[in-house]
């Protein structure tokens, strides 16, 4: 005895985009009459039609619209093929009629209608089974690809690597065309650790940046972003600038380089560098503060994130007397930095208060997250040196920005471009959204 089953059809519309196409399609689908081919012999109700999924992409005025339709109650067994063909023809007729100027395709192109600027295809997808729809969200990951230029060779390597890890790219969104090119790929089915490892190797080989992170609602939740100051938010190292004023620049710069590369303990290096500043007139602190230069894109990054409701913070092994004005100017919410001791108008070469070193940065991140009521999983840390590694490891997303190799290897992802606002693309914020927010604010 034959029973009934469910079928899935895929409707694909391609061609020149214009207003109203989707409206006409869904109007037609809402009224389509999907009767069984044996209706003359025994009256039956139309097969129920359900919209299972919809996706649309528009590229340079060209439209790609796909609709997955579920049709239930279709006879199974020997009668299923005839029933499926009847349903397909009914869908095709309805859509051809709905889209003005569209005609049937030539003989031999069954299930396709074409017109001067549109092509409509109706194909039997598969028998519907529970769980056959998109993979669960907790199995999806977002792959962000970013570089000054992305050619076919680089994209081929990215897609090949994803496929070799068993991943399927379900969605591609362009995030930016300048100052870098960036795409976000939604990937299902791949192990995130292996995907991150293999894509990281390809990224290093091709000199591009690739980030892998889980997809989910957490992206829309309240976040805290913590930025290192020296060589991240700012160009250069403040302590090196002070050493220049003290005439000890080469010696201090060498110690800074060793500390950032992790070849010397940060605390030891800091103590030796501070000693070189002893006796320096405290007036130079204001001079250096006035000469600070922000990293390209720093204002855009902070401005955009604050408009989106992010809590912002700077955690620095540098000095509060120098960077406080920049933090205030940018409207950053929190700051943790070292404070230089000043006696009789001169630096003593010592600090006062708690020391913000490698462990201290992680402690500050945790404190700011607690104050802002943001879970650590929804924190982002950005830094370049070895003293940032504890902070990067603690954060939900650790980003190495133009960092030393030891830091790049330890971070969740790394950026090698000089633009700090490229972080926005890793967070899924497009250049168009950034510019739209700026225009809205200006008005």
PDB file of N, CA, C and O in Angstrom, residues 183-245:
ATOM      1  N   UNK A 183      36.462  39.373   3.206  1.00  0.00           N
ATOM      2  CA  UNK A 183      35.261  38.568   3.035  1.00  0.00           C
ATOM      3  C   UNK A 183      35.025  37.759   4.299  1.00  0.00           C
ATOM      4  O   UNK A 183      35.974  37.325   4.959  1.00  0.00           O
ATOM      5  N   UNK A 184      33.748  37.539   4.615  1.00  0.00           N
ATOM      6  CA  UNK A 184      33.382  36.668   5.726  1.00  0.00           C
ATOM      7  C   UNK A 184      32.671  35.439   5.165  1.00  0.00           C
ATOM      8  O   UNK A 184      31.712  35.556   4.408  1.00  0.00           O
ATOM      9  N   UNK A 185      33.145  34.257   5.563  1.00  0.00           N
ATOM     10  CA  UNK A 185      32.591  32.996   5.100  1.00  0.00           C
ATOM     11  C   UNK A 185      31.953  32.273   6.282  1.00  0.00           C
ATOM     12  O   UNK A 185      32.599  32.108   7.324  1.00  0.00           O
ATOM     13  N   UNK A 186      30.697  31.855   6.129  1.00  0.00           N
ATOM     14  CA  UNK A 186      30.065  31.008   7.134  1.00  0.00           C
ATOM     15  C   UNK A 186      30.333  29.558   6.737  1.00  0.00           C
ATOM     16  O   UNK A 186      29.958  29.122   5.644  1.00  0.00           O
ATOM     17  N   UNK A 187      31.007  28.823   7.626  1.00  0.00           N
ATOM     18  CA  UNK A 187      31.467  27.463   7.307  1.00  0.00           C
ATOM     19  C   UNK A 187      30.844  26.473   8.280  1.00  0.00           C
ATOM     20  O   UNK A 187      30.884  26.681   9.501  1.00  0.00           O
ATOM     21  N   UNK A 188      30.277  25.402   7.755  1.00  0.00           N
ATOM     22  CA  UNK A 188      29.701  24.345   8.587  1.00  0.00           C
ATOM     23  C   UNK A 188      30.459  23.045   8.346  1.00  0.00           C
ATOM     24  O   UNK A 188      30.955  22.784   7.245  1.00  0.00           O
ATOM     25  N   UNK A 189      30.557  22.238   9.403  1.00  0.00           N
ATOM     26  CA  UNK A 189      31.051  20.875   9.239  1.00  0.00           C
ATOM     27  C   UNK A 189      32.519  20.633   9.497  1.00  0.00           C
ATOM     28  O   UNK A 189      32.955  19.488   9.546  1.00  0.00           O
ATOM     29  N   UNK A 190      33.326  21.669   9.679  1.00  0.00           N
ATOM     30  CA  UNK A 190      34.762  21.482   9.884  1.00  0.00           C
ATOM     31  C   UNK A 190      35.113  21.611  11.360  1.00  0.00           C
ATOM     32  O   UNK A 190      34.477  22.368  12.097  1.00  0.00           O
ATOM     33  N   UNK A 191      36.139  20.883  11.785  1.00  0.00           N
ATOM     34  CA  UNK A 191      36.633  21.007  13.148  1.00  0.00           C
ATOM     35  C   UNK A 191      37.330  22.370  13.282  1.00  0.00           C
ATOM     36  O   UNK A 191      38.263  22.661  12.529  1.00  0.00           O
ATOM     37  N   UNK A 192      36.910  23.211  14.231  1.00  0.00           N
ATOM     38  CA  UNK A 192      37.453  24.573  14.291  1.00  0.00           C
ATOM     39  C   UNK A 192      38.947  24.629  14.569  1.00  0.00           C
ATOM     40  O   UNK A 192      39.638  25.497  14.040  1.00  0.00           O
ATOM     41  N   UNK A 193      39.458  23.703  15.386  1.00  0.00           N
ATOM     42  CA  UNK A 193      40.886  23.734  15.687  1.00  0.00           C
ATOM     43  C   UNK A 193      41.724  23.419  14.450  1.00  0.00           C
ATOM     44  O   UNK A 193      42.713  24.095  14.166  1.00  0.00           O
ATOM     45  N   UNK A 194      41.313  22.377  13.732  1.00  0.00           N
ATOM     46  CA  UNK A 194      42.051  22.025  12.520  1.00  0.00           C
ATOM     47  C   UNK A 194      41.876  23.087  11.449  1.00  0.00           C
ATOM     48  O   UNK A 194      42.804  23.386  10.693  1.00  0.00           O
ATOM     49  N   UNK A 195      40.681  23.661  11.386  1.00  0.00           N
ATOM     50  CA  UNK A 195      40.437  24.711  10.408  1.00  0.00           C
ATOM     51  C   UNK A 195      41.325  25.911  10.698  1.00  0.00           C
ATOM     52  O   UNK A 195      41.939  26.483   9.790  1.00  0.00           O
ATOM     53  N   UNK A 196      41.418  26.289  11.975  1.00  0.00           N
ATOM     54  CA  UNK A 196      42.259  27.423  12.357  1.00  0.00           C
ATOM     55  C   UNK A 196      43.737  27.130  12.068  1.00  0.00           C
ATOM     56  O   UNK A 196      44.470  27.984  11.564  1.00  0.00           O
ATOM     57  N   UNK A 197      44.166  25.903  12.365  1.00  0.00           N
ATOM     58  CA  UNK A 197      45.577  25.541  12.165  1.00  0.00           C
ATOM     59  C   UNK A 197      45.942  25.538  10.686  1.00  0.00           C
ATOM     60  O   UNK A 197      46.943  26.134  10.276  1.00  0.00           O
ATOM     61  N   UNK A 198      45.119  24.880   9.865  1.00  0.00           N
ATOM     62  CA  UNK A 198      45.453  24.752   8.448  1.00  0.00           C
ATOM     63  C   UNK A 198      45.299  26.078   7.702  1.00  0.00           C
ATOM     64  O   UNK A 198      46.118  26.414   6.845  1.00  0.00           O
ATOM     65  N   UNK A 199      44.266  26.839   8.046  1.00  0.00           N
ATOM     66  CA  UNK A 199      44.106  28.148   7.406  1.00  0.00           C
ATOM     67  C   UNK A 199      45.207  29.106   7.857  1.00  0.00           C
ATOM     68  O   UNK A 199      45.664  29.946   7.073  1.00  0.00           O
ATOM     69  N   UNK A 200      45.639  28.969   9.107  1.00  0.00           N
ATOM     70  CA  UNK A 200      46.740  29.791   9.583  1.00  0.00           C
ATOM     71  C   UNK A 200      48.013  29.546   8.803  1.00  0.00           C
ATOM     72  O   UNK A 200      48.750  30.490   8.476  1.00  0.00           O
ATOM     73  N   UNK A 201      48.272  28.284   8.498  1.00  0.00           N
ATOM     74  CA  UNK A 201      49.467  27.950   7.715  1.00  0.00           C
ATOM     75  C   UNK A 201      49.372  28.529   6.305  1.00  0.00           C
ATOM     76  O   UNK A 201      50.354  29.067   5.769  1.00  0.00           O
ATOM     77  N   UNK A 202      48.194  28.422   5.689  1.00  0.00           N
ATOM     78  CA  UNK A 202      48.006  28.984   4.352  1.00  0.00           C
ATOM     79  C   UNK A 202      48.105  30.511   4.376  1.00  0.00           C
ATOM     80  O   UNK A 202      48.671  31.116   3.474  1.00  0.00           O
ATOM     81  N   UNK A 203      47.555  31.126   5.419  1.00  0.00           N
ATOM     82  CA  UNK A 203      47.623  32.582   5.528  1.00  0.00           C
ATOM     83  C   UNK A 203      49.064  33.063   5.618  1.00  0.00           C
ATOM     84  O   UNK A 203      49.444  34.051   4.982  1.00  0.00           O
ATOM     85  N   UNK A 204      49.881  32.358   6.403  1.00  0.00           N
ATOM     86  CA  UNK A 204      51.292  32.728   6.526  1.00  0.00           C
ATOM     87  C   UNK A 204      52.007  32.572   5.183  1.00  0.00           C
ATOM     88  O   UNK A 204      52.833  33.407   4.803  1.00  0.00           O
ATOM     89  N   UNK A 205      51.673  31.506   4.470  1.00  0.00           N
ATOM     90  CA  UNK A 205      52.322  31.257   3.176  1.00  0.00           C
ATOM     91  C   UNK A 205      51.957  32.330   2.155  1.00  0.00           C
ATOM     92  O   UNK A 205      52.801  32.732   1.339  1.00  0.00           O
ATOM     93  N   UNK A 206      50.721  32.804   2.209  1.00  0.00           N
ATOM     94  CA  UNK A 206      50.230  33.737   1.204  1.00  0.00           C
ATOM     95  C   UNK A 206      50.291  35.191   1.649  1.00  0.00           C
ATOM     96  O   UNK A 206      49.902  36.089   0.906  1.00  0.00           O
ATOM     97  N   UNK A 207      50.740  35.434   2.896  1.00  0.00           N
ATOM     98  CA  UNK A 207      50.809  36.788   3.461  1.00  0.00           C
ATOM     99  C   UNK A 207      49.446  37.461   3.467  1.00  0.00           C
ATOM    100  O   UNK A 207      49.276  38.621   3.050  1.00  0.00           O
ATOM    101  N   UNK A 208      48.445  36.716   3.936  1.00  0.00           N
ATOM    102  CA  UNK A 208      47.118  37.264   4.149  1.00  0.00           C
ATOM    103  C   UNK A 208      46.729  36.991   5.601  1.00  0.00           C
ATOM    104  O   UNK A 208      47.434  36.272   6.310  1.00  0.00           O
ATOM    105  N   UNK A 209      45.634  37.569   6.053  1.00  0.00           N
ATOM    106  CA  UNK A 209      45.137  37.325   7.404  1.00  0.00           C
ATOM    107  C   UNK A 209      43.855  36.519   7.332  1.00  0.00           C
ATOM    108  O   UNK A 209      42.969  36.810   6.514  1.00  0.00           O
ATOM    109  N   UNK A 210      43.741  35.515   8.193  1.00  0.00           N
ATOM    110  CA  UNK A 210      42.544  34.680   8.265  1.00  0.00           C
ATOM    111  C   UNK A 210      42.185  34.480   9.729  1.00  0.00           C
ATOM    112  O   UNK A 210      43.029  34.094  10.533  1.00  0.00           O
ATOM    113  N   UNK A 211      40.938  34.765  10.071  1.00  0.00           N
ATOM    114  CA  UNK A 211      40.443  34.563  11.434  1.00  0.00           C
ATOM    115  C   UNK A 211      39.335  33.525  11.421  1.00  0.00           C
ATOM    116  O   UNK A 211      38.506  33.508  10.504  1.00  0.00           O
ATOM    117  N   UNK A 212      39.323  32.645  12.420  1.00  0.00           N
ATOM    118  CA  UNK A 212      38.277  31.640  12.569  1.00  0.00           C
ATOM    119  C   UNK A 212      37.657  31.806  13.953  1.00  0.00           C
ATOM    120  O   UNK A 212      38.362  31.808  14.960  1.00  0.00           O
ATOM    121  N   UNK A 213      36.348  31.967  14.005  1.00  0.00           N
ATOM    122  CA  UNK A 213      35.651  32.104  15.282  1.00  0.00           C
ATOM    123  C   UNK A 213      34.260  31.504  15.159  1.00  0.00           C
ATOM    124  O   UNK A 213      33.730  31.362  14.058  1.00  0.00           O
ATOM    125  N   UNK A 214      33.675  31.147  16.285  1.00  0.00           N
ATOM    126  CA  UNK A 214      32.356  30.511  16.246  1.00  0.00           C
ATOM    127  C   UNK A 214      31.288  31.545  15.910  1.00  0.00           C
ATOM    128  O   UNK A 214      31.403  32.732  16.234  1.00  0.00           O
ATOM    129  N   UNK A 215      30.254  31.056  15.260  1.00  0.00           N
ATOM    130  CA  UNK A 215      29.107  31.887  14.937  1.00  0.00           C
ATOM    131  C   UNK A 215      28.079  31.759  16.057  1.00  0.00           C
ATOM    132  O   UNK A 215      28.098  30.803  16.824  1.00  0.00           O
ATOM    133  N   UNK A 216      27.190  32.717  16.166  1.00  0.00           N
ATOM    134  CA  UNK A 216      26.151  32.599  17.183  1.00  0.00           C
ATOM    135  C   UNK A 216      25.661  33.951  17.670  1.00  0.00           C
ATOM    136  O   UNK A 216      26.137  35.011  17.249  1.00  0.00           O
ATOM    137  N   UNK A 217      24.712  33.908  18.600  1.00  0.00           N
ATOM    138  CA  UNK A 217      24.094  35.124  19.120  1.00  0.00           C
ATOM    139  C   UNK A 217      25.065  35.998  19.902  1.00  0.00           C
ATOM    140  O   UNK A 217      24.815  37.195  20.088  1.00  0.00           O
ATOM    141  N   UNK A 218      26.182  35.384  20.394  1.00  0.00           N
ATOM    142  CA  UNK A 218      27.121  36.161  21.201  1.00  0.00           C
ATOM    143  C   UNK A 218      27.655  37.370  20.443  1.00  0.00           C
ATOM    144  O   UNK A 218      28.049  38.364  21.039  1.00  0.00           O
ATOM    145  N   UNK A 219      27.635  37.305  19.104  1.00  0.00           N
ATOM    146  CA  UNK A 219      28.136  38.427  18.316  1.00  0.00           C
ATOM    147  C   UNK A 219      27.269  39.667  18.485  1.00  0.00           C
ATOM    148  O   UNK A 219      27.739  40.785  18.288  1.00  0.00           O
ATOM    149  N   UNK A 220      25.999  39.471  18.808  1.00  0.00           N
ATOM    150  CA  UNK A 220      25.099  40.601  18.947  1.00  0.00           C
ATOM    151  C   UNK A 220      24.977  41.066  20.392  1.00  0.00           C
ATOM    152  O   UNK A 220      24.220  41.984  20.686  1.00  0.00           O
ATOM    153  N   UNK A 221      25.683  40.421  21.300  1.00  0.00           N
ATOM    154  CA  UNK A 221      25.577  40.746  22.710  1.00  0.00           C
ATOM    155  C   UNK A 221      26.528  41.884  23.075  1.00  0.00           C
ATOM    156  O   UNK A 221      27.382  42.282  22.284  1.00  0.00           O
ATOM    157  N   UNK A 222      26.381  42.376  24.287  1.00  0.00           N
ATOM    158  CA  UNK A 222      27.260  43.432  24.790  1.00  0.00           C
ATOM    159  C   UNK A 222      28.691  42.917  24.885  1.00  0.00           C
ATOM    160  O   UNK A 222      28.935  41.812  25.370  1.00  0.00           O
ATOM    161  N   UNK A 223      29.630  43.700  24.436  1.00  0.00           N
ATOM    162  CA  UNK A 223      31.032  43.297  24.415  1.00  0.00           C
ATOM    163  C   UNK A 223      31.914  44.340  25.100  1.00  0.00           C
ATOM    164  O   UNK A 223      31.562  45.515  25.185  1.00  0.00           O
ATOM    165  N   UNK A 224      33.064  43.869  25.532  1.00  0.00           N
ATOM    166  CA  UNK A 224      34.147  44.728  26.028  1.00  0.00           C
ATOM    167  C   UNK A 224      35.350  44.502  25.141  1.00  0.00           C
ATOM    168  O   UNK A 224      35.740  43.356  24.893  1.00  0.00           O
ATOM    169  N   UNK A 225      35.947  45.576  24.640  1.00  0.00           N
ATOM    170  CA  UNK A 225      37.189  45.467  23.875  1.00  0.00           C
ATOM    171  C   UNK A 225      38.292  46.190  24.632  1.00  0.00           C
ATOM    172  O   UNK A 225      38.119  47.335  25.062  1.00  0.00           O
ATOM    173  N   UNK A 226      39.415  45.497  24.823  1.00  0.00           N
ATOM    174  CA  UNK A 226      40.557  46.036  25.551  1.00  0.00           C
ATOM    175  C   UNK A 226      41.731  46.146  24.587  1.00  0.00           C
ATOM    176  O   UNK A 226      42.126  45.163  23.969  1.00  0.00           O
ATOM    177  N   UNK A 227      42.275  47.348  24.483  1.00  0.00           N
ATOM    178  CA  UNK A 227      43.371  47.615  23.551  1.00  0.00           C
ATOM    179  C   UNK A 227      44.655  47.901  24.315  1.00  0.00           C
ATOM    180  O   UNK A 227      44.654  48.648  25.296  1.00  0.00           O
ATOM    181  N   UNK A 228      45.741  47.311  23.865  1.00  0.00           N
ATOM    182  CA  UNK A 228      47.052  47.755  24.308  1.00  0.00           C
ATOM    183  C   UNK A 228      47.286  49.151  23.729  1.00  0.00           C
ATOM    184  O   UNK A 228      46.674  49.518  22.715  1.00  0.00           O
ATOM    185  N   UNK A 229      48.151  49.918  24.358  1.00  0.00           N
ATOM    186  CA  UNK A 229      48.404  51.281  23.871  1.00  0.00           C
ATOM    187  C   UNK A 229      49.601  51.321  22.926  1.00  0.00           C
ATOM    188  O   UNK A 229      49.460  51.589  21.726  1.00  0.00           O
ATOM    189  N   UNK A 230      50.793  51.061  23.447  1.00  0.00           N
ATOM    190  CA  UNK A 230      52.010  51.204  22.649  1.00  0.00           C
ATOM    191  C   UNK A 230      52.030  50.221  21.481  1.00  0.00           C
ATOM    192  O   UNK A 230      51.831  49.018  21.657  1.00  0.00           O
ATOM    193  N   UNK A 231      52.258  50.751  20.276  1.00  0.00           N
ATOM    194  CA  UNK A 231      52.363  49.970  19.038  1.00  0.00           C
ATOM    195  C   UNK A 231      51.076  49.237  18.688  1.00  0.00           C
ATOM    196  O   UNK A 231      51.079  48.350  17.833  1.00  0.00           O
ATOM    197  N   UNK A 232      49.972  49.608  19.325  1.00  0.00           N
ATOM    198  CA  UNK A 232      48.658  49.065  18.970  1.00  0.00           C
ATOM    199  C   UNK A 232      47.716  50.241  18.746  1.00  0.00           C
ATOM    200  O   UNK A 232      47.474  50.614  17.605  1.00  0.00           O
ATOM    201  N   UNK A 233      47.211  50.831  19.810  1.00  0.00           N
ATOM    202  CA  UNK A 233      46.409  52.043  19.661  1.00  0.00           C
ATOM    203  C   UNK A 233      47.270  53.201  19.172  1.00  0.00           C
ATOM    204  O   UNK A 233      46.811  54.061  18.407  1.00  0.00           O
ATOM    205  N   UNK A 234      48.532  53.209  19.607  1.00  0.00           N
ATOM    206  CA  UNK A 234      49.471  54.276  19.250  1.00  0.00           C
ATOM    207  C   UNK A 234      50.587  53.748  18.372  1.00  0.00           C
ATOM    208  O   UNK A 234      50.930  52.557  18.436  1.00  0.00           O
ATOM    209  N   UNK A 235      51.144  54.625  17.611  1.00  0.00           N
ATOM    210  CA  UNK A 235      52.365  54.289  16.876  1.00  0.00           C
ATOM    211  C   UNK A 235      53.556  54.458  17.816  1.00  0.00           C
ATOM    212  O   UNK A 235      53.700  55.500  18.461  1.00  0.00           O
ATOM    213  N   UNK A 236      54.396  53.441  17.876  1.00  0.00           N
ATOM    214  CA  UNK A 236      55.611  53.546  18.677  1.00  0.00           C
ATOM    215  C   UNK A 236      55.386  53.229  20.139  1.00  0.00           C
ATOM    216  O   UNK A 236      54.279  52.921  20.580  1.00  0.00           O
ATOM    217  N   UNK A 237      56.485  53.304  20.924  1.00  0.00           N
ATOM    218  CA  UNK A 237      56.488  52.986  22.347  1.00  0.00           C
ATOM    219  C   UNK A 237      56.771  54.253  23.149  1.00  0.00           C
ATOM    220  O   UNK A 237      57.770  54.943  22.917  1.00  0.00           O
ATOM    221  N   UNK A 238      55.910  54.547  24.101  1.00  0.00           N
ATOM    222  CA  UNK A 238      56.054  55.764  24.897  1.00  0.00           C
ATOM    223  C   UNK A 238      57.380  55.791  25.645  1.00  0.00           C
ATOM    224  O   UNK A 238      58.061  56.824  25.721  1.00  0.00           O
ATOM    225  N   UNK A 239      57.771  54.660  26.205  1.00  0.00           N
ATOM    226  CA  UNK A 239      59.003  54.655  26.997  1.00  0.00           C
ATOM    227  C   UNK A 239      60.221  54.934  26.119  1.00  0.00           C
ATOM    228  O   UNK A 239      61.198  55.557  26.565  1.00  0.00           O
ATOM    229  N   UNK A 240      60.153  54.525  24.852  1.00  0.00           N
ATOM    230  CA  UNK A 240      61.247  54.837  23.934  1.00  0.00           C
ATOM    231  C   UNK A 240      61.290  56.335  23.645  1.00  0.00           C
ATOM    232  O   UNK A 240      62.371  56.925  23.480  1.00  0.00           O
ATOM    233  N   UNK A 241      60.116  56.969  23.568  1.00  0.00           N
ATOM    234  CA  UNK A 241      60.066  58.414  23.340  1.00  0.00           C
ATOM    235  C   UNK A 241      60.648  59.168  24.536  1.00  0.00           C
ATOM    236  O   UNK A 241      61.368  60.162  24.367  1.00  0.00           O
ATOM    237  N   UNK A 242      60.345  58.700  25.737  1.00  0.00           N
ATOM    238  CA  UNK A 242      60.908  59.327  26.933  1.00  0.00           C
ATOM    239  C   UNK A 242      62.420  59.117  26.986  1.00  0.00           C
ATOM    240  O   UNK A 242      63.170  60.016  27.390  1.00  0.00           O
ATOM    241  N   UNK A 243      62.870  57.940  26.587  1.00  0.00           N
ATOM    242  CA  UNK A 243      64.306  57.649  26.591  1.00  0.00           C
ATOM    243  C   UNK A 243      65.043  58.555  25.618  1.00  0.00           C
ATOM    244  O   UNK A 243      66.202  58.936  25.844  1.00  0.00           O
ATOM    245  N   UNK A 244      64.361  58.916  24.513  1.00  0.00           N
ATOM    246  CA  UNK A 244      64.961  59.840  23.550  1.00  0.00           C
ATOM    247  C   UNK A 244      65.235  61.183  24.231  1.00  0.00           C
ATOM    248  O   UNK A 244      66.296  61.796  24.030  1.00  0.00           O
ATOM    249  N   UNK A 245      64.297  61.625  25.071  1.00  0.00           N
ATOM    250  CA  UNK A 245      64.473  62.881  25.796  1.00  0.00           C
ATOM    251  C   UNK A 245      65.625  62.782  26.809  1.00  0.00           C
ATOM    252  O   UNK A 245      66.299  63.781  27.098  1.00  0.00           O
TER     253      UNK A 245
END
